mmCIF file of C-alpha atoms and ligand atoms in Angstrom:
data_model
loop_
_atom_site.group_PDB
_atom_site.id
_atom_site.type_symbol
_atom_site.label_atom_id
_atom_site.label_comp_id
_atom_site.label_asym_id
_atom_site.label_seq_id
_atom_site.Cartn_x
_atom_site.Cartn_y
_atom_site.Cartn_z
ATOM 1 C CA UNK A 8 0.040 -0.267 -0.299
ATOM 2 C CA UNK A 9 1.344 3.530 -0.866
ATOM 3 C CA UNK A 10 1.583 5.741 1.870
ATOM 4 C CA UNK A 11 -0.155 8.859 2.197
ATOM 5 C CA UNK A 12 1.641 12.098 3.085
ATOM 6 C CA UNK A 13 -0.816 15.209 3.835
ATOM 7 C CA UNK A 14 0.967 18.776 3.236
ATOM 8 C CA UNK A 15 -1.170 22.082 4.298
ATOM 9 C CA UNK A 16 -0.272 25.350 2.844
ATOM 10 C CA UNK A 17 0.809 23.580 -0.605
ATOM 11 C CA UNK A 18 -0.262 25.892 -3.048
ATOM 12 C CA UNK A 19 3.145 27.543 -3.141
ATOM 13 C CA UNK A 20 6.701 27.936 -0.965
ATOM 14 C CA UNK A 21 7.614 25.340 0.888
ATOM 15 C CA UNK A 22 4.386 23.639 1.223
ATOM 16 C CA UNK A 23 4.447 23.041 -3.049
ATOM 17 C CA UNK A 24 8.069 22.235 -2.984
ATOM 18 C CA UNK A 25 7.072 19.213 -0.198
ATOM 19 C CA UNK A 26 4.401 18.378 -1.823
ATOM 20 C CA UNK A 27 6.389 17.753 -5.198
ATOM 21 C CA UNK A 28 9.012 16.069 -3.147
ATOM 22 C CA UNK A 29 7.310 13.717 -0.729
ATOM 23 C CA UNK A 30 5.484 12.816 -4.309
ATOM 24 C CA UNK A 31 8.798 11.976 -5.465
ATOM 25 C CA UNK A 32 9.696 10.042 -2.732
ATOM 26 C CA UNK A 33 6.724 7.966 -3.731
ATOM 27 C CA UNK A 34 3.743 8.896 -1.231
ATOM 28 C CA UNK A 35 0.210 9.467 -2.436
ATOM 29 C CA UNK A 36 0.527 13.489 -1.678
ATOM 30 C CA UNK A 37 -2.460 15.262 -0.357
ATOM 31 C CA UNK A 38 -1.909 19.082 -1.260
ATOM 32 C CA UNK A 39 -4.366 21.352 1.488
ATOM 33 C CA UNK A 40 -4.745 24.536 0.632
ATOM 34 C CA UNK A 41 -7.361 27.846 0.309
ATOM 35 C CA UNK A 42 -6.303 28.362 -3.354
ATOM 36 C CA UNK A 43 -7.625 25.350 -5.450
ATOM 37 C CA UNK A 44 -6.394 26.524 -8.539
ATOM 38 C CA UNK A 45 -2.692 26.771 -7.652
ATOM 39 C CA UNK A 46 -3.174 23.238 -6.147
ATOM 40 C CA UNK A 47 -4.647 21.689 -8.922
ATOM 41 C CA UNK A 48 -1.694 23.476 -11.222
ATOM 42 C CA UNK A 49 0.398 20.996 -8.931
ATOM 43 C CA UNK A 50 -1.499 18.169 -9.352
ATOM 44 C CA UNK A 51 -1.738 18.446 -12.910
ATOM 45 C CA UNK A 52 1.883 18.376 -13.223
ATOM 46 C CA UNK A 53 3.129 16.225 -10.579
ATOM 47 C CA UNK A 54 1.803 12.464 -10.300
ATOM 48 C CA UNK A 55 0.925 11.595 -7.197
ATOM 49 C CA UNK A 56 0.033 14.681 -6.205
ATOM 50 C CA UNK A 57 -4.269 15.361 -5.340
ATOM 51 C CA UNK A 58 -5.677 18.823 -5.027
ATOM 52 C CA UNK A 59 -8.191 19.434 -2.006
ATOM 53 C CA UNK A 60 -9.399 22.619 -0.967
ATOM 54 C CA UNK A 61 -8.366 23.228 2.827
ATOM 55 C CA UNK A 62 -8.770 26.362 5.352
ATOM 56 C CA UNK A 63 -7.243 25.373 8.275
ATOM 57 C CA UNK A 64 -8.791 28.182 10.247
ATOM 58 C CA UNK A 65 -12.130 26.516 9.691
ATOM 59 C CA UNK A 66 -13.222 23.302 11.821
ATOM 60 C CA UNK A 67 -15.496 22.615 9.272
ATOM 61 C CA UNK A 68 -12.915 22.549 6.384
ATOM 62 C CA UNK A 69 -10.522 20.616 8.386
ATOM 63 C CA UNK A 70 -13.377 17.962 9.057
ATOM 64 C CA UNK A 71 -14.259 17.848 5.469
ATOM 65 C CA UNK A 72 -10.667 17.345 4.218
ATOM 66 C CA UNK A 73 -9.984 14.863 6.838
ATOM 67 C CA UNK A 74 -12.884 12.711 6.252
ATOM 68 C CA UNK A 75 -11.333 12.442 2.285
ATOM 69 C CA UNK A 76 -8.094 11.318 3.644
ATOM 70 C CA UNK A 77 -8.476 7.250 3.809
ATOM 71 C CA UNK A 78 -5.143 6.767 5.811
ATOM 72 C CA UNK A 79 -2.597 8.659 6.497
ATOM 73 C CA UNK A 80 1.140 7.781 7.255
ATOM 74 C CA UNK A 81 2.706 11.636 7.221
ATOM 75 C CA UNK A 82 1.315 14.809 7.997
ATOM 76 C CA UNK A 83 3.030 18.024 7.364
ATOM 77 C CA UNK A 84 1.934 20.945 9.310
ATOM 78 C CA UNK A 85 2.963 24.011 7.055
ATOM 79 C CA UNK A 86 0.783 26.121 6.708
ATOM 80 C CA UNK A 87 0.908 29.511 8.208
ATOM 81 C CA UNK A 88 2.693 32.750 7.986
ATOM 82 C CA UNK A 89 3.648 36.162 9.071
ATOM 83 C CA UNK A 90 1.497 39.434 8.918
ATOM 84 C CA UNK A 91 2.896 43.070 9.572
ATOM 85 C CA UNK A 92 6.084 44.166 10.758
ATOM 86 C CA UNK A 93 5.014 46.540 14.044
ATOM 87 C CA UNK A 94 6.576 46.935 17.144
ATOM 88 C CA UNK A 95 4.122 45.088 19.966
ATOM 89 C CA UNK A 96 3.215 48.809 21.205
ATOM 90 C CA UNK A 97 1.915 49.441 17.549
ATOM 91 C CA UNK A 98 0.750 45.991 16.789
ATOM 92 C CA UNK A 99 -2.874 45.250 15.552
ATOM 93 C CA UNK A 100 -4.879 42.766 17.435
ATOM 94 C CA UNK A 101 -6.321 41.336 14.229
ATOM 95 C CA UNK A 102 -3.263 40.249 12.750
ATOM 96 C CA UNK A 103 -1.937 38.560 15.934
ATOM 97 C CA UNK A 104 -5.237 36.685 15.836
ATOM 98 C CA UNK A 105 -4.834 35.754 12.478
ATOM 99 C CA UNK A 106 -0.863 34.580 12.806
ATOM 100 C CA UNK A 107 -2.360 32.555 15.943
ATOM 101 C CA UNK A 108 -5.278 30.870 14.094
ATOM 102 C CA UNK A 109 -3.243 29.855 10.979
ATOM 103 C CA UNK A 110 -0.038 28.921 12.338
ATOM 104 C CA UNK A 111 -1.285 27.474 15.771
ATOM 105 C CA UNK A 112 -4.731 26.615 16.047
ATOM 106 C CA UNK A 113 -4.651 25.649 12.108
ATOM 107 C CA UNK A 114 -1.781 23.444 13.162
ATOM 108 C CA UNK A 115 -3.914 22.094 16.393
ATOM 109 C CA UNK A 116 -6.711 21.453 14.092
ATOM 110 C CA UNK A 117 -4.949 19.565 11.688
ATOM 111 C CA UNK A 118 -3.529 17.828 14.087
ATOM 112 C CA UNK A 119 -6.848 16.661 16.307
ATOM 113 C CA UNK A 120 -8.381 15.296 13.114
ATOM 114 C CA UNK A 121 -5.253 13.323 11.642
ATOM 115 C CA UNK A 122 -3.634 12.080 14.916
ATOM 116 C CA UNK A 123 -5.822 8.917 14.826
ATOM 117 C CA UNK A 124 -5.129 7.809 11.135
ATOM 118 C CA UNK A 125 -1.498 8.491 12.043
ATOM 119 C CA UNK A 126 -1.716 6.249 15.302
ATOM 120 C CA UNK A 127 -3.604 3.543 13.004
ATOM 121 C CA UNK A 128 -0.788 3.228 10.591
ATOM 122 C CA UNK A 129 1.508 2.169 12.939
ATOM 123 C CA UNK A 130 4.379 4.149 11.704
ATOM 124 C CA UNK A 131 2.894 8.071 11.603
ATOM 125 C CA UNK A 132 5.048 10.903 11.340
ATOM 126 C CA UNK A 133 4.191 14.421 11.995
ATOM 127 C CA UNK A 134 6.134 17.452 11.043
ATOM 128 C CA UNK A 135 5.663 20.673 12.058
ATOM 129 C CA UNK A 136 7.039 23.793 10.287
ATOM 130 C CA UNK A 137 8.030 26.286 12.894
ATOM 131 C CA UNK A 138 11.045 28.757 12.477
ATOM 132 C CA UNK A 139 13.902 30.331 13.868
ATOM 133 C CA UNK A 140 11.333 32.846 15.426
ATOM 134 C CA UNK A 141 9.944 29.969 17.414
ATOM 135 C CA UNK A 142 13.344 29.677 19.129
ATOM 136 C CA UNK A 143 14.525 33.654 19.518
ATOM 137 C CA UNK A 144 12.254 36.846 19.286
ATOM 138 C CA UNK A 145 13.366 39.642 17.176
ATOM 139 C CA UNK A 146 12.149 43.602 17.316
ATOM 140 C CA UNK A 147 8.959 43.822 14.705
ATOM 141 C CA UNK A 148 8.324 40.102 14.889
ATOM 142 C CA UNK A 149 6.580 39.926 18.237
ATOM 143 C CA UNK A 150 3.300 38.526 16.790
ATOM 144 C CA UNK A 151 4.734 35.988 14.189
ATOM 145 C CA UNK A 152 7.526 34.914 17.174
ATOM 146 C CA UNK A 153 4.459 34.616 19.448
ATOM 147 C CA UNK A 154 3.034 32.263 16.959
ATOM 148 C CA UNK A 155 5.819 30.167 16.309
ATOM 149 C CA UNK A 156 6.984 29.848 19.778
ATOM 150 C CA UNK A 157 3.503 28.433 20.615
ATOM 151 C CA UNK A 158 4.014 25.810 17.661
ATOM 152 C CA UNK A 159 7.005 24.934 19.245
ATOM 153 C CA UNK A 160 5.744 24.597 22.801
ATOM 154 C CA UNK A 161 2.952 22.511 20.892
ATOM 155 C CA UNK A 162 5.374 20.251 19.077
ATOM 156 C CA UNK A 163 7.120 19.560 22.486
ATOM 157 C CA UNK A 164 4.237 18.703 24.201
ATOM 158 C CA UNK A 165 3.055 16.375 21.295
ATOM 159 C CA UNK A 166 5.953 14.417 21.743
ATOM 160 C CA UNK A 167 5.754 13.900 25.079
ATOM 161 C CA UNK A 168 2.490 13.317 25.135
ATOM 162 C CA UNK A 169 2.657 10.736 22.326
ATOM 163 C CA UNK A 170 5.654 8.611 23.619
ATOM 164 C CA UNK A 171 4.996 5.010 23.374
ATOM 165 C CA UNK A 172 2.822 5.334 20.673
ATOM 166 C CA UNK A 173 3.948 4.888 16.782
ATOM 167 C CA UNK A 174 4.118 8.469 15.879
ATOM 168 C CA UNK A 175 7.603 10.396 15.244
ATOM 169 C CA UNK A 176 7.079 14.241 15.836
ATOM 170 C CA UNK A 177 9.492 16.432 14.058
ATOM 171 C CA UNK A 178 9.783 19.966 14.120
ATOM 172 C CA UNK A 179 11.648 21.924 11.285
ATOM 173 C CA UNK A 180 12.864 25.276 12.100
ATOM 174 C CA UNK A 181 13.931 27.394 9.249
ATOM 175 C CA UNK A 182 15.998 30.361 9.186
ATOM 176 C CA UNK A 183 16.205 32.595 6.312
ATOM 177 C CA UNK A 184 14.228 31.089 3.118
ATOM 178 C CA UNK A 185 13.248 33.171 0.265
ATOM 179 C CA UNK A 186 10.078 31.317 -0.273
ATOM 180 C CA UNK A 187 7.066 32.657 -3.159
ATOM 181 C CA UNK A 188 4.982 34.709 -0.963
ATOM 182 C CA UNK A 189 6.248 34.748 2.647
ATOM 183 C CA UNK A 190 7.689 38.339 2.847
ATOM 184 C CA UNK A 191 5.291 39.831 0.517
ATOM 185 C CA UNK A 192 2.473 38.673 2.420
ATOM 186 C CA UNK A 193 4.092 39.864 5.771
ATOM 187 C CA UNK A 194 4.645 43.041 4.171
ATOM 188 C CA UNK A 195 0.945 43.432 2.896
ATOM 189 C CA UNK A 196 2.282 43.448 -0.758
ATOM 190 C CA UNK A 197 4.976 45.731 -1.218
ATOM 191 C CA UNK A 198 7.266 43.599 -3.103
ATOM 192 C CA UNK A 199 10.401 46.254 -2.702
ATOM 193 C CA UNK A 200 10.067 45.901 1.407
ATOM 194 C CA UNK A 201 9.944 42.003 0.890
ATOM 195 C CA UNK A 202 12.766 42.033 -1.623
ATOM 196 C CA UNK A 203 14.964 44.480 0.822
ATOM 197 C CA UNK A 204 14.570 41.194 3.367
ATOM 198 C CA UNK A 205 17.232 39.179 0.933
ATOM 199 C CA UNK A 206 19.066 42.420 -0.374
ATOM 200 C CA UNK A 207 22.580 41.199 -0.776
ATOM 201 C CA UNK A 208 22.716 37.845 1.044
ATOM 202 C CA UNK A 209 24.518 35.082 -1.006
ATOM 203 C CA UNK A 210 22.200 32.836 -1.146
ATOM 204 C CA UNK A 211 19.117 32.921 1.556
ATOM 205 C CA UNK A 212 17.311 29.035 1.646
ATOM 206 C CA UNK A 213 15.134 28.004 -1.235
ATOM 207 C CA UNK A 214 12.132 26.086 -0.473
ATOM 208 C CA UNK A 215 13.376 23.101 -2.042
ATOM 209 C CA UNK A 216 16.252 23.142 0.715
ATOM 210 C CA UNK A 217 13.673 23.014 3.482
ATOM 211 C CA UNK A 218 11.567 20.343 1.269
ATOM 212 C CA UNK A 219 14.895 18.433 1.231
ATOM 213 C CA UNK A 220 15.418 18.385 5.131
ATOM 214 C CA UNK A 221 11.775 17.614 5.494
ATOM 215 C CA UNK A 222 11.838 14.530 2.994
ATOM 216 C CA UNK A 223 15.118 13.521 4.917
ATOM 217 C CA UNK A 224 13.762 13.346 8.355
ATOM 218 C CA UNK A 225 10.289 11.663 7.401
ATOM 219 C CA UNK A 226 12.429 8.776 5.404
ATOM 220 C CA UNK A 227 14.454 7.974 8.242
ATOM 221 C CA UNK A 228 13.680 4.399 9.786
ATOM 222 C CA UNK A 229 10.495 4.759 11.963
ATOM 223 C CA UNK A 230 12.676 4.629 15.469
ATOM 224 C CA UNK A 231 14.822 7.609 14.606
ATOM 225 C CA UNK A 232 13.330 10.825 15.353
ATOM 226 C CA UNK A 233 14.814 14.036 14.650
ATOM 227 C CA UNK A 234 13.292 16.269 17.442
ATOM 228 C CA UNK A 235 14.192 19.657 15.941
ATOM 229 C CA UNK A 236 15.661 20.467 12.487
ATOM 230 C CA UNK A 237 17.258 24.060 12.408
ATOM 231 C CA UNK A 238 18.132 24.945 9.498
ATOM 232 C CA UNK A 239 19.976 28.260 7.788
ATOM 233 C CA UNK A 240 21.799 29.521 5.193
ATOM 234 C CA UNK A 241 25.364 29.647 5.582
ATOM 235 C CA UNK A 242 25.169 33.953 5.048
ATOM 236 C CA UNK A 243 22.752 33.361 8.501
ATOM 237 C CA UNK A 244 24.624 32.763 11.274
ATOM 238 C CA UNK A 245 21.969 33.850 13.965
ATOM 239 C CA UNK A 246 18.583 35.700 13.322
ATOM 240 C CA UNK A 247 20.592 39.141 13.759
ATOM 241 C CA UNK A 248 23.764 38.035 12.163
ATOM 242 C CA UNK A 249 23.350 38.091 8.256
ATOM 243 C CA UNK A 250 26.148 38.610 5.537
ATOM 244 C CA UNK A 251 25.261 40.927 3.264
ATOM 245 C CA UNK A 252 27.218 41.724 0.190
ATOM 246 C CA UNK A 253 26.487 45.368 -0.654
HETATM 247 C C1 8X3 B 21 10.793 32.767 8.837
HETATM 248 C C2 8X3 B 21 12.081 33.324 9.380
HETATM 249 O O1 8X3 B 21 13.530 35.141 10.292
HETATM 250 O O2 8X3 B 21 11.211 35.871 9.025
HETATM 251 O O3 8X3 B 21 9.865 31.988 9.272
HETATM 252 O O4 8X3 B 21 11.326 34.800 11.083
HETATM 253 S S1 8X3 B 21 12.127 34.688 9.759
#
């Protein structure tokens, strides 16, 4: 029986790259996202990917999605993102609420919906896409850092709670990734501001680099749990220590 991998937020960036990569590894991939047109394009290009509409902020959508997944060996909780760069003092409550709902509660909804199938598979893998923003904080990143720290806490808790059950719990924490859309969304569509994030940085990570890391962790033997993989470009030694060529 071919194993099934579910990837959320699969219409672009790390999610799309992960869907492609896991399909290449031989999984049946169920790719979920709100933008069905993009998902269907991806599914049309890559054999082994099925497109299924998914809004991780909606319990009804998550339930319908999970009901359409017969069995599940891998769940990649990737959907999420950053909104805004305001200080804590100046931040919008709506932005914080939205980031918490997508990154944290979205992952929680998906985990609750598919965990029984991961357990039933006898060799399940749950991957949580956090960020280096889940490990350290930085100015202007308050809401995103808070949400990512919450996901880090969730994945650590889950690993404790699931010990003894046949499910690996893996956290992938990328640093600077030049992925389609991430910075543009954060800067509310300002492409110039988004481009400045990566200005002069030789070779930020790509979505494919992160997908490669995910695929490596997922395809280890069942007894090997990579608890957390922190992955940054060589040019980023730490959150604030970035080499730029000017
Ligand atoms: C993205 C990494 O540095 O923009 O998750 O917070 S950072």
